[in-house]
Each structure stands twice: as structure tokens, then as C-alpha cells.
Coordinates of C-alpha atoms and ligand atoms in Angstrom, one line a residue:
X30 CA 40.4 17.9 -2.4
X31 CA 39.8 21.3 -0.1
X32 CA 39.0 20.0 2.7
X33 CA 37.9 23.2 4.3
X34 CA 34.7 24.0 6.4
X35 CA 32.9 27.3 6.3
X36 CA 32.8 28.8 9.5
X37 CA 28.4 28.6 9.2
X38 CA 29.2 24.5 9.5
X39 CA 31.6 24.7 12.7
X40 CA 29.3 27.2 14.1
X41 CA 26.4 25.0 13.9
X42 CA 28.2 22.1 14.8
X43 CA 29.1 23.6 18.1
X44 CA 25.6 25.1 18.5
X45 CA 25.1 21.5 18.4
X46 CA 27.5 19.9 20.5
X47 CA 26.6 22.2 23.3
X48 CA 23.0 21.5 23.0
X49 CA 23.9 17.8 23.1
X50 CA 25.6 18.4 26.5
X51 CA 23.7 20.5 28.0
X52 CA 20.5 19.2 27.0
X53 CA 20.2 15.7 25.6
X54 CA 23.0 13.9 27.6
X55 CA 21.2 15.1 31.2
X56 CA 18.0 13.2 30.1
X57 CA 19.7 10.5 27.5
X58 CA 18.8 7.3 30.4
X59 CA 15.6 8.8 31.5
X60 CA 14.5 8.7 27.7
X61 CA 15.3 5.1 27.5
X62 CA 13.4 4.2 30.7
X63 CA 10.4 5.9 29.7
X64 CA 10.6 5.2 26.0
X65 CA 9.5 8.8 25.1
X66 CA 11.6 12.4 23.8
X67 CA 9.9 15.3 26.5
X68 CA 8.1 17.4 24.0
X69 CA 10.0 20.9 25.6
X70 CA 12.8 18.9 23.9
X71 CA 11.4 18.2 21.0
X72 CA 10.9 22.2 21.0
X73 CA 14.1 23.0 21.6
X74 CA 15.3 20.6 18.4
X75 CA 12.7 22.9 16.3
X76 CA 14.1 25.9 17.8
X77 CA 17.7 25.0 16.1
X78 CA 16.5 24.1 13.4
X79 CA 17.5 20.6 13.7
X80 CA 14.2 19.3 11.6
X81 CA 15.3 21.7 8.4
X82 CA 18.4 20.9 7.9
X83 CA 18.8 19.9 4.9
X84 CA 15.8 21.7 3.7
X85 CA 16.7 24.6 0.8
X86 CA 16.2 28.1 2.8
X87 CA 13.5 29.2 0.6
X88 CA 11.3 26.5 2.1
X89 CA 12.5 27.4 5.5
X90 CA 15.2 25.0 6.4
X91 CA 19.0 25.7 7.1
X92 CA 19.9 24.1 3.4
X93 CA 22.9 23.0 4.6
X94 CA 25.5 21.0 2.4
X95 CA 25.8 17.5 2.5
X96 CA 28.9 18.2 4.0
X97 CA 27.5 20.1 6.7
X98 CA 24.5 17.9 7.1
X99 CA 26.7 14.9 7.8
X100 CA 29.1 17.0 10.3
X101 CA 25.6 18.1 12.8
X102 CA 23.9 14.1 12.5
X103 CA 27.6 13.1 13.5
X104 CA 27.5 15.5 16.2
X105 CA 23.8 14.9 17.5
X106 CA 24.4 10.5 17.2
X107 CA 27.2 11.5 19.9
X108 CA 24.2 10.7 22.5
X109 CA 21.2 8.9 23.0
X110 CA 20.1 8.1 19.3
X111 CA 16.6 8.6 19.7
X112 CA 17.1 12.6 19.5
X113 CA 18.7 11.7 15.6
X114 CA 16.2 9.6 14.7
X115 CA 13.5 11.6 15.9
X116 CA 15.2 14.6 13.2
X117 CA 15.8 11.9 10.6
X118 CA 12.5 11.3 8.8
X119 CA 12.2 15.5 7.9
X120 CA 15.4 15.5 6.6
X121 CA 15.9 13.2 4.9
X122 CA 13.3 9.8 3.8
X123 CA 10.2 11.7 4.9
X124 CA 11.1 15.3 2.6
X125 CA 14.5 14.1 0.0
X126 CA 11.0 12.9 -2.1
X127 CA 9.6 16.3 -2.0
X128 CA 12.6 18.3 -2.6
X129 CA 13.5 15.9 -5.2
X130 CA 11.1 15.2 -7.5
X131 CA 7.8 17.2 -6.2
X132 CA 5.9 20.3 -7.9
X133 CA 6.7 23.8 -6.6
X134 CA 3.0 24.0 -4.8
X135 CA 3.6 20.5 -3.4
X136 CA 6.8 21.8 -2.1
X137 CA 5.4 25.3 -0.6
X138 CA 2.4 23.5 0.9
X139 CA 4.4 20.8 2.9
X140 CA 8.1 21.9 3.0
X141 CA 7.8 24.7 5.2
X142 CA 6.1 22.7 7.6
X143 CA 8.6 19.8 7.4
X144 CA 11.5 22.1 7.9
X145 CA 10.0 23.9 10.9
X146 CA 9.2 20.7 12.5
X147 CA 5.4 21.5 13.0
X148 CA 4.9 18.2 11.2
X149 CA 6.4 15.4 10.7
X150 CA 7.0 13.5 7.7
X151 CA 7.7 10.0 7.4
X152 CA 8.7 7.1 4.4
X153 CA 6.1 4.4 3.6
X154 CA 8.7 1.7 1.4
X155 CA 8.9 -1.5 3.5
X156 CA 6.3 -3.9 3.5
X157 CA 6.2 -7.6 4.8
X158 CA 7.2 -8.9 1.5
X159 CA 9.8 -5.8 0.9
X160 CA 12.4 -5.5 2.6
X161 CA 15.6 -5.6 0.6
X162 CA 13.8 -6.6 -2.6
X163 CA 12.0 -3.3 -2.3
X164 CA 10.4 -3.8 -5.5
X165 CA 7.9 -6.2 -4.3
X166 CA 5.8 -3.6 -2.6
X167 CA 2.3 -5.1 -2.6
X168 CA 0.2 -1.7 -2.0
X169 CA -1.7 -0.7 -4.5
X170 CA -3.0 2.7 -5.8
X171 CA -6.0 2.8 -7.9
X172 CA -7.4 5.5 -10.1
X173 CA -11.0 6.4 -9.3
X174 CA -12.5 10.1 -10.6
X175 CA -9.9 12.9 -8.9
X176 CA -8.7 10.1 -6.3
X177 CA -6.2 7.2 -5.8
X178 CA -7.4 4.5 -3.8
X179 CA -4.9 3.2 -1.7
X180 CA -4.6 -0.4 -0.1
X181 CA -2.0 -2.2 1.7
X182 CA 0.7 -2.1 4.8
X183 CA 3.9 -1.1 5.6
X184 CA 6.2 -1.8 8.4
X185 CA 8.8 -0.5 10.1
X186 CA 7.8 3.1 9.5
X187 CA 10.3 5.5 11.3
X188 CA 8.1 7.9 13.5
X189 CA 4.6 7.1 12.3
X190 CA 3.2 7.8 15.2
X191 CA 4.4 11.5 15.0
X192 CA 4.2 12.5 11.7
X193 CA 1.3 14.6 10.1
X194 CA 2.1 13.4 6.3
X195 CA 3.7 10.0 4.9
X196 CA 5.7 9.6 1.5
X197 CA 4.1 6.1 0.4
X198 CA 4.8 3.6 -2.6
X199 CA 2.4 2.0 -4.1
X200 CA 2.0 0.2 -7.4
X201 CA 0.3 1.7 -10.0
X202 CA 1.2 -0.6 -12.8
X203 CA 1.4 -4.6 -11.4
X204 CA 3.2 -5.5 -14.7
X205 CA 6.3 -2.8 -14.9
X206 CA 6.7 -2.7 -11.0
X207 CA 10.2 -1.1 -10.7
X208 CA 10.5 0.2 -13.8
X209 CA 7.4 2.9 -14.4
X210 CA 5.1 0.6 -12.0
X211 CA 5.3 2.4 -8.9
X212 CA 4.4 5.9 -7.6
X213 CA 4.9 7.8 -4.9
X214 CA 2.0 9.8 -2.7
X215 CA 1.9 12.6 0.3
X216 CA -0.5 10.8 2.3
X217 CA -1.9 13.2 5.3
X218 CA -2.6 12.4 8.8
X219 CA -6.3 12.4 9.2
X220 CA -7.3 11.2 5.2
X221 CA -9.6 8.4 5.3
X222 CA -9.0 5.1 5.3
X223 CA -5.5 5.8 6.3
X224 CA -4.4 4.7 10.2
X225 CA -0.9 3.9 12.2
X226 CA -0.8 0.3 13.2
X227 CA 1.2 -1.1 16.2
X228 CA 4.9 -0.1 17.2
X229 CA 7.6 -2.2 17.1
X230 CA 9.0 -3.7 20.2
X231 CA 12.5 -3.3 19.4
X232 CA 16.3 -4.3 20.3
X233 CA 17.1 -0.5 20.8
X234 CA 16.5 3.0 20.1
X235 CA 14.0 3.9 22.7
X236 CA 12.4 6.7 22.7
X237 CA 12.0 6.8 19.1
X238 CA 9.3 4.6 17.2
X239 CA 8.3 2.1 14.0
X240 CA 5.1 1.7 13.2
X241 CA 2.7 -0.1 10.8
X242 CA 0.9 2.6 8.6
X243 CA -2.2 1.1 7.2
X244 CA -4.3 2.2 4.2
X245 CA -7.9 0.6 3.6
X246 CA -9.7 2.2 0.8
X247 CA -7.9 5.4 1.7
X248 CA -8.7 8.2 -0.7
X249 CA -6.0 10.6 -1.7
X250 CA -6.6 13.0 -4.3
X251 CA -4.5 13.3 -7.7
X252 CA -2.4 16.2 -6.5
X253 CA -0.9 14.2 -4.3
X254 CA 1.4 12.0 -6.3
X255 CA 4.5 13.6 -5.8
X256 CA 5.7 15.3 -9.0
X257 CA 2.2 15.2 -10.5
X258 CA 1.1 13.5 -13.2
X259 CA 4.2 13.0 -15.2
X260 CA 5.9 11.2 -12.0
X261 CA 3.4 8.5 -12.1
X262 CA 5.1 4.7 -12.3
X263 CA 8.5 7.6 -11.3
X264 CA 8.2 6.1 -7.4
X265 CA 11.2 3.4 -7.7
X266 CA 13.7 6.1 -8.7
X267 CA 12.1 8.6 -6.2
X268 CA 12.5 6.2 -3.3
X269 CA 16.1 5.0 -4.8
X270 CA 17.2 8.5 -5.0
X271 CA 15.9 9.2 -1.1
X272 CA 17.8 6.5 -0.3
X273 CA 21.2 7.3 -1.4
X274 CA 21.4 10.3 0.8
X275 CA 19.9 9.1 3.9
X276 CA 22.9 6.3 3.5
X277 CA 24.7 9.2 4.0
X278 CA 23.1 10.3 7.5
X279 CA 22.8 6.8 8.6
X280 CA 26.7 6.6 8.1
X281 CA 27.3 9.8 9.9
X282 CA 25.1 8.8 13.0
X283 CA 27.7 5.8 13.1
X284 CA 30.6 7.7 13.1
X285 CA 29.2 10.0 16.0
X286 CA 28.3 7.3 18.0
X287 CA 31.3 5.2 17.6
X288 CA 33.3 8.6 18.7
X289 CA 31.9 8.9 21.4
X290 CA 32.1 5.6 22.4
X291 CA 36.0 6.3 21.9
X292 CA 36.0 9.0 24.0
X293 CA 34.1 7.2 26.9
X294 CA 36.7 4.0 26.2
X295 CA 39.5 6.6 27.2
X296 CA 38.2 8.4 30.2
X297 CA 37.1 4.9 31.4
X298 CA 40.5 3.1 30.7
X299 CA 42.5 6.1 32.5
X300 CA 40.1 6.0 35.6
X301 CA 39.5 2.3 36.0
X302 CA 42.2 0.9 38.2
X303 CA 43.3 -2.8 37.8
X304 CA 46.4 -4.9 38.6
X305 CA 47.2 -1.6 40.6
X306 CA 47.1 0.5 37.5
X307 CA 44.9 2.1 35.1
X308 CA 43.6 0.1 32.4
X309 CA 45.2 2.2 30.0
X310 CA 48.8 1.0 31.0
X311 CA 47.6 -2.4 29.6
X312 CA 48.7 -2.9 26.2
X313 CA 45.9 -5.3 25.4
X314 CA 42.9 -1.9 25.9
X315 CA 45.6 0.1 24.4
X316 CA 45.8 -1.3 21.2
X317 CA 42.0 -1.4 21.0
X318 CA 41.7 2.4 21.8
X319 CA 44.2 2.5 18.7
X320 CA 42.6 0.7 16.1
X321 CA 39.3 2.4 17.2
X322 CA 41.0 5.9 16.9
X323 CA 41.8 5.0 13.3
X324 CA 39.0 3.0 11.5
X325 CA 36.9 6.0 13.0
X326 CA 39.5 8.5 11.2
X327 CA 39.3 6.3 7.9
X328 CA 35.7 6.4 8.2
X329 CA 35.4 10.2 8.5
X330 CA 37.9 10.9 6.3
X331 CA 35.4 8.9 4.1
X332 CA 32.2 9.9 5.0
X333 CA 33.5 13.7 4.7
X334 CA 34.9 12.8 1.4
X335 CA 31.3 11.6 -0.2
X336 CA 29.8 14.2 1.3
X337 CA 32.1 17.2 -0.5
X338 CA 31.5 14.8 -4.2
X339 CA 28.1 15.1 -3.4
X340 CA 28.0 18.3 -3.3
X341 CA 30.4 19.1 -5.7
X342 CA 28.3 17.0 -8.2
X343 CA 24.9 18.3 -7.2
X344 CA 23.4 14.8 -7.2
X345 CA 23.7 11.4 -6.2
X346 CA 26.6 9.5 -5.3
X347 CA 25.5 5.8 -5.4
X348 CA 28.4 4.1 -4.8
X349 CA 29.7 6.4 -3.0
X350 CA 26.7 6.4 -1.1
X351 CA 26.5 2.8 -0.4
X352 CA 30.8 2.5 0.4
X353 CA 29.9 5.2 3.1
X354 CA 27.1 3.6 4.7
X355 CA 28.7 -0.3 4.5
X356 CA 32.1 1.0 5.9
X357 CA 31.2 3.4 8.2
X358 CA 28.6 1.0 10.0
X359 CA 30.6 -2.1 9.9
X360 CA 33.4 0.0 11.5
X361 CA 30.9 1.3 14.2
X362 CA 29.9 -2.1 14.8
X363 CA 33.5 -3.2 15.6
X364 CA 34.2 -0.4 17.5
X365 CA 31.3 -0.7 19.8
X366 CA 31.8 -4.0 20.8
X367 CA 35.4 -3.7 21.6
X368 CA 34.2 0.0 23.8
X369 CA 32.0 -3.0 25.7
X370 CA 35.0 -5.2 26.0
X371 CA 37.1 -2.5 27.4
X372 CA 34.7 -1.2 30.1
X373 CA 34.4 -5.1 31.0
X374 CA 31.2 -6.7 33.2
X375 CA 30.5 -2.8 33.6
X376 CA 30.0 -2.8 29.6
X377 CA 26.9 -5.9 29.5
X378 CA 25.2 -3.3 32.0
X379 CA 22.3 -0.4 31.6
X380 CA 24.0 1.7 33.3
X381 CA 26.8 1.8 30.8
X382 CA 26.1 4.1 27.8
X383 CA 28.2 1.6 25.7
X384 CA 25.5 -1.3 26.2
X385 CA 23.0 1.1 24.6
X386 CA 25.4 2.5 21.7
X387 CA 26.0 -1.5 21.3
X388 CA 22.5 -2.5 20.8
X389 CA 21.3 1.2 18.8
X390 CA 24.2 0.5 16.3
X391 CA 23.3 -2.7 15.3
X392 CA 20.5 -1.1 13.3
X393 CA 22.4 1.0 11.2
X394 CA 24.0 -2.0 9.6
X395 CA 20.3 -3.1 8.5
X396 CA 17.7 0.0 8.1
X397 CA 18.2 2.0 5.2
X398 CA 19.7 -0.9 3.3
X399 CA 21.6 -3.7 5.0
X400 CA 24.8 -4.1 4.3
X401 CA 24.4 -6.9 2.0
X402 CA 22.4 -4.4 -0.4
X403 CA 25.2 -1.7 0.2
X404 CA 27.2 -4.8 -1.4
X405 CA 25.1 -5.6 -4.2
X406 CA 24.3 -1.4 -5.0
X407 CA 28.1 -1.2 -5.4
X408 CA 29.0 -4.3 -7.3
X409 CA 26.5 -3.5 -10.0
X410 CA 27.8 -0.2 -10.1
X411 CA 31.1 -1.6 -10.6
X412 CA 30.3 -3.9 -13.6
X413 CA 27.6 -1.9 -15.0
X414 CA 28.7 -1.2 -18.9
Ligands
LIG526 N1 19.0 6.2 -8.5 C1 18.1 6.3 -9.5 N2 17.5 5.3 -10.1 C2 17.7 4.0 -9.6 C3 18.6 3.8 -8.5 C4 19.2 4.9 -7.9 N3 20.1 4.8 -6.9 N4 18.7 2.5 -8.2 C5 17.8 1.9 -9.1 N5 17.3 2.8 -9.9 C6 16.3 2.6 -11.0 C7 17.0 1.7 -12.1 O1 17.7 2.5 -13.0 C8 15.8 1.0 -12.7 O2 15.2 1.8 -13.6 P1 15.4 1.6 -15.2 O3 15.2 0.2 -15.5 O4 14.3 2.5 -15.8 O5 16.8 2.0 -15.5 C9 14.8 0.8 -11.6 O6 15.2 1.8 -10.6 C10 14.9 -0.6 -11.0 O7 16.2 -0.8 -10.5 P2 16.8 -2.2 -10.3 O8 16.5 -3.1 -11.4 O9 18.2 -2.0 -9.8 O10 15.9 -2.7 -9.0 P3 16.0 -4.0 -8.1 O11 14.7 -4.5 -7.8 O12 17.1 -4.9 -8.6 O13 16.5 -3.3 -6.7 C11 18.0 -2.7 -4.9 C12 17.6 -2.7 -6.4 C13 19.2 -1.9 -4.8 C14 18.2 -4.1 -4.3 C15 16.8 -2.0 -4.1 O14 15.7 -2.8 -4.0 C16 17.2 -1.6 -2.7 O15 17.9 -0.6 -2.5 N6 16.8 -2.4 -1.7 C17 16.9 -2.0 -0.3 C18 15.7 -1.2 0.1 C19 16.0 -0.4 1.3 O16 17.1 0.3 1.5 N7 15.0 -0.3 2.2 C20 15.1 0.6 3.3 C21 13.7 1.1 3.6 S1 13.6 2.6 4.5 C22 14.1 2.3 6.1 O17 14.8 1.4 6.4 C23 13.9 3.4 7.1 C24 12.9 3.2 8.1 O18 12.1 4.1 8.4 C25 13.1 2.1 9.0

């Protein structure tokens, strides 16, 4: 396998590093104080095109590969993980739908947008009785004259309370459910009967927020349902398919973060004097450095690896997709609590970047499918006929 990566990737990749230093890391702890991204940042993120990068070039985005998408969310997870998630939803849940499975005009009225970061978009799946058995949505879409009538909540909504249009599943046939019972809708800020509910108050990721999204009788028309009218009771697949590449991201925004908690582990345990020496002359931190160092590079070599079949195949990888995301979190996991072990009492503190890594990490082992979906997605794959 040619492991090779165009020059546009490094370039961008550097672009982004840079930005990341110069930019994000200055402001990463007042961000988590104050619970909220500075909008001239927010600008800056449009102005690199951070919001389109996954998005084809003739709807305005970068359209990177999957390769070189995963090499920039590695990059930009290196910080505070707010700025990631805040470009998450338009690359990947809140558009993949679009890009996907909707109609050219659905795609040149909202991409653009998307891409450019002017809106927002967002993914309306989980529900309080869906979570991992995502089937059991209980919204429903009715069909009234030229509208669907739209009732029900979800939860857990990755920046609802920015985005200007959600992706939302609902069921249109109670009976089939997951197979040809649910579809999938652009639902706009500002259509009635539509409203954000109340943010989460979460273990981490500050500065970055869930929401309810709530429909009451809310009225969107038929040329919403993504793909038109031969998508309808399509949604399942639609939202499976989403899925399988934002595993992807999620598993690169773990390997970025558990790099950089590397990286902080070394400087730390060659500046941190104990027993009249640094810590890094202690056997004990420098065998954790070393089995950090290399289930990172087994993870990258791996995430970097489903990346290229993706793009090499030109369409899912589910298993793939899944291994990625379950391996490349766990790792992160592991690797984050021994970067708190090595920096010590220091470590179970605010002020140490690793105690927020610690606690944003922990999500990427549940959102997006926990890792005891990741199990079951790739166990069926492996016995399926
Ligand atoms: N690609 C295409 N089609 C797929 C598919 C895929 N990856 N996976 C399933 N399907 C299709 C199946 O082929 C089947 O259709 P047919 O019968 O026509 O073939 C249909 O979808 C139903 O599939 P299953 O019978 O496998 O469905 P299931 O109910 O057993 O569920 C599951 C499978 C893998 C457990 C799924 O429910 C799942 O992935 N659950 C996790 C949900 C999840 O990841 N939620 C995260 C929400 S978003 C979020 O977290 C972000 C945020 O903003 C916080």
C-alpha cells in the first residue's frame, strides 16, 4: 500500500498545525472557563476552510480525501477539542446525508452554505429511547398536502444551538422501521413548530454544545426529504452510511489528542525533577512514554490505512470503519490516563491540559457509536454469509 501524501495534504496540515499554535492553543483554557469559541475564531476556522472540508469543490468545500480529512481533524484534536467539534457537524453528520444521498438542488441550495461555514448543520438521530438501538427512533413524520408533519425529540444534538439546518429521522412507516420505515428531512432554523431544547451539562468538551432539538407539529415541505421522494423509508441507510465516516473523524480526533498528550508526557518527564533527576531517568514513566509512542503508531498506521481503502473504494468501509474507531479510542483512552499518571497530583488538576484531554476523550469511546456497537457492527460483518 503507497503510503504517500500529496503535498496539498501536508500543506494543509501545516496551515493547520500553525493555526492550532498560534491561535487555538493561546485561548484553549479561557474557552473552557467561559464555555464559549470567540466568534473572530470561529471566523478564522471559516477563513481556512476548516467547515468544508470534506465537502466536493463544486459545492465549495476543500473535497479533501478521506485521507487527508483524517490527517487535518488529527491535527486540529491536538488542542482544546471544542474547536473539532465545533467543525465536526458540517463535515461530516450534519452534510455526509446531503452529499450522499440528496438531490443536486438540495445539494446546491444547502452545501455551499455548509461548506463555507455560514450555517451550520447538525444530525437529529438520538432520541431518549435511541441510543445504540437507533432504530427505535420514536419521531414521526406525517404526510399532510405538500408537508410532513413532524413530532418528537432528540437529544444529544452536536451544535444545535448554532446550526441553521438539522438532518432529522423520523419514521414514516411504524411497521418497517429500519428497513424502508424511516426517512430523513433538512429541517431549517426558523420552520415552525421546530425549537432547540436545553444543553447538556456535560463531563467535558466545553465550549462546544448538545442540545435537545424539538419538533411540535413542525411543518416541512416535501422537498425536504433528503433524496426526494424515492428516498422515503431510505433514512436508516442514510444515517448508517453518515455514520461510518464520521467513525472515521471521531478516530482521528483520538489519535490527535492522544499525541499530543505524548508530547506533553515528554517535555513534562524531562523537566520535572524528582529523586534529584528528571522523571524521564525513571524506568517506570519511561516505559509508559513507550507503549504510548507505539499503540499511537499502531493506531495511525491504522486509521491512515482505512482512510486510503476508503478512498480507494469510493464508499464505505464498515468494518473498517468500526475497527478504526474501537481501536483508536480505546488506545486514546489508555494513553490519556497513563499522560495523567505521569504528570502525577499535577495531572487530577485544571491547570493540566492532560485532566481535560482525560475527561474530552472519554466521549469518543461513546458518541458516534460506543464501542460495544463498534463490536457488534464488526462481528456481524464477520459472520454475515
Ligand atoms: N450501511 C448501509 N446500510 C446499513 C448499514 C451500513 N453501515 N448498517 C445497516 N444498514 C441497513 C441494513 O442493511 C438493513 O437494511 P436491509 O434490511 O434493507 O438490508 C437496515 O439498515 C437495518 O440494519 P440492521 O438490521 O443492522 O439494524 P439494527 O437495528 O440491528 O442496528 C446498529 C444496527 C449497528 C446497532 C445501529 O443501530 C447502530 O449503529 N447503532 C448506533 C447508533 C449510533 O452510532 N448513534 C450515534 C448517534 S450520532 C452522535 O452520537 C453524534 C452527536 O451529535 C452526539
Amino acid at each position: 500500500m503507497d503510503f504517500s501524501v500529496p503535498q496539498e495534504i501536508t500543506m494543509m496540515v501545516e496551515t493547520i498545525r500553525n493555526f492550532v499554535k498560534k491561535d487555538l492553543d493561546p485561548i484553549s483554557q479561557q474557552v473552557e472557563e467561559e464555555d464559549h469559541i470567540p466568534e473572530e475564531i470561529v471566523e478564522k476556522m471559516r477563513g481556512l476552510g476548516l467547515f468544508g472540508l470534506s465537502i466536493p469543490e463544486e459545492y465549495g468545500g476543500l473535497g479533501l480525501s478521506m485521507l487527508g480529512e483524517v490527517m487535518v481533524q488529527e491535527e486540529i484534536a491536538k488542542t482544546n477539542g471544542c474547536f473539532r467539534s465545533r467543525i465536526s457537524t458540517n463535515n461530516g453528520l450534519g452534510s455526509q446525508g446531503l452529499i450522499l444521498s440528496g438531490t443536486e438542488e438540495q445539494k446546491k441550495r444547502y452545501l455551499p452554505k455548509i461548506a463555507s461555514g455560514e450555517w451550520t448543520a447538525c444530525f437529529g438521530l438520538t432520541e431518549p429511547e435511541a441510543g445504540s438501538d437507533a432504530a427505535n427512533i420514536q419521531t414521526t413524520a406525517v404526510l399532510k398536502g405538500d408537508h410532513w408533519i413532524l413530532n418528537g425529540t432528540k437529544i444529544f444534538i452536536t451544535n444545535a444551538d448554532c446550526a441553521q439546518v438539522a438532518t432529522v429521522f423520523a419514521l414514516t412507516d411504524r411497521q418497517k422501521r429500519a428497513k424502508g420505515g424511516i426517512t430523513a428531512f433538512l429541517v431549517e432554523k426558523g420552520t415552525p413548530g421546530f425549537s432547540v431544547g436545553k444543553p447538556e451539562k456535560k463531563m467535558g468538551l466545553r465550549g462546544n454544545h448538545t442540545n435537545e432539538l424539538i419538533f411540535d407539529d413542525c411543518t416541512v415541505p416535501k422537498a425536504n426529504v433528503i433524496g426526494g421522494d424515492a428516498m422515503i423509508g431510505q433514512g436508516f441507510r442514510i444515517a448508517m452510511q453518515v455514520l461510518d465516516k464520521g467513525r472515521m473523524t471521531i478516530a482521528a480526533s483520538a489519535v490527535g489528542a492522544a499525541q499530543k498528550l505524548l508530547d506533553i508526557s515528554i517535555e513534562h518527564a524531562k523537566t520535572r525533577v524528582q529523586f534529584g533527576a528528571p522523571l524521564a531517568k525513571l524506568q517506570a514513566i519511561q516505559f509508559m512514554l513507550a507503549d504510548m509512542a507505539t499503540q499511537i503508531y499502531a493506531a495511525r498506521q491504522m486509521l491512515y490505512h482505512a482512510a486510503c481503502l476508503r478512498d480507494q473504494r469510493g464508499t464505505s468501509v464498515i468494518m473498517e470503519a468500526s475497527m478504526t474507531k474501537l481501536f483508536c479510542t480505546e488506545m486514546a483512552g489508555r494513553v490519556a490516563d497513563m499522560a495523567v499518571q505521569i504528570f502525577g497530583g499535577m495531572g487530577y488538576t485544571k491547570d493540566c491540559p492532560a485532566e481535560r484531554f482525560y475527561r474530552d476523550l472519554r466521549l469518543t469511546r461513546i458518541y458516534e457509536g460506543t464501542s460495544e456497537i463498534q463490536r457488534v457492527v464488526i462481528a456481524r460483518e464477520l459472520l454475515k454469509d
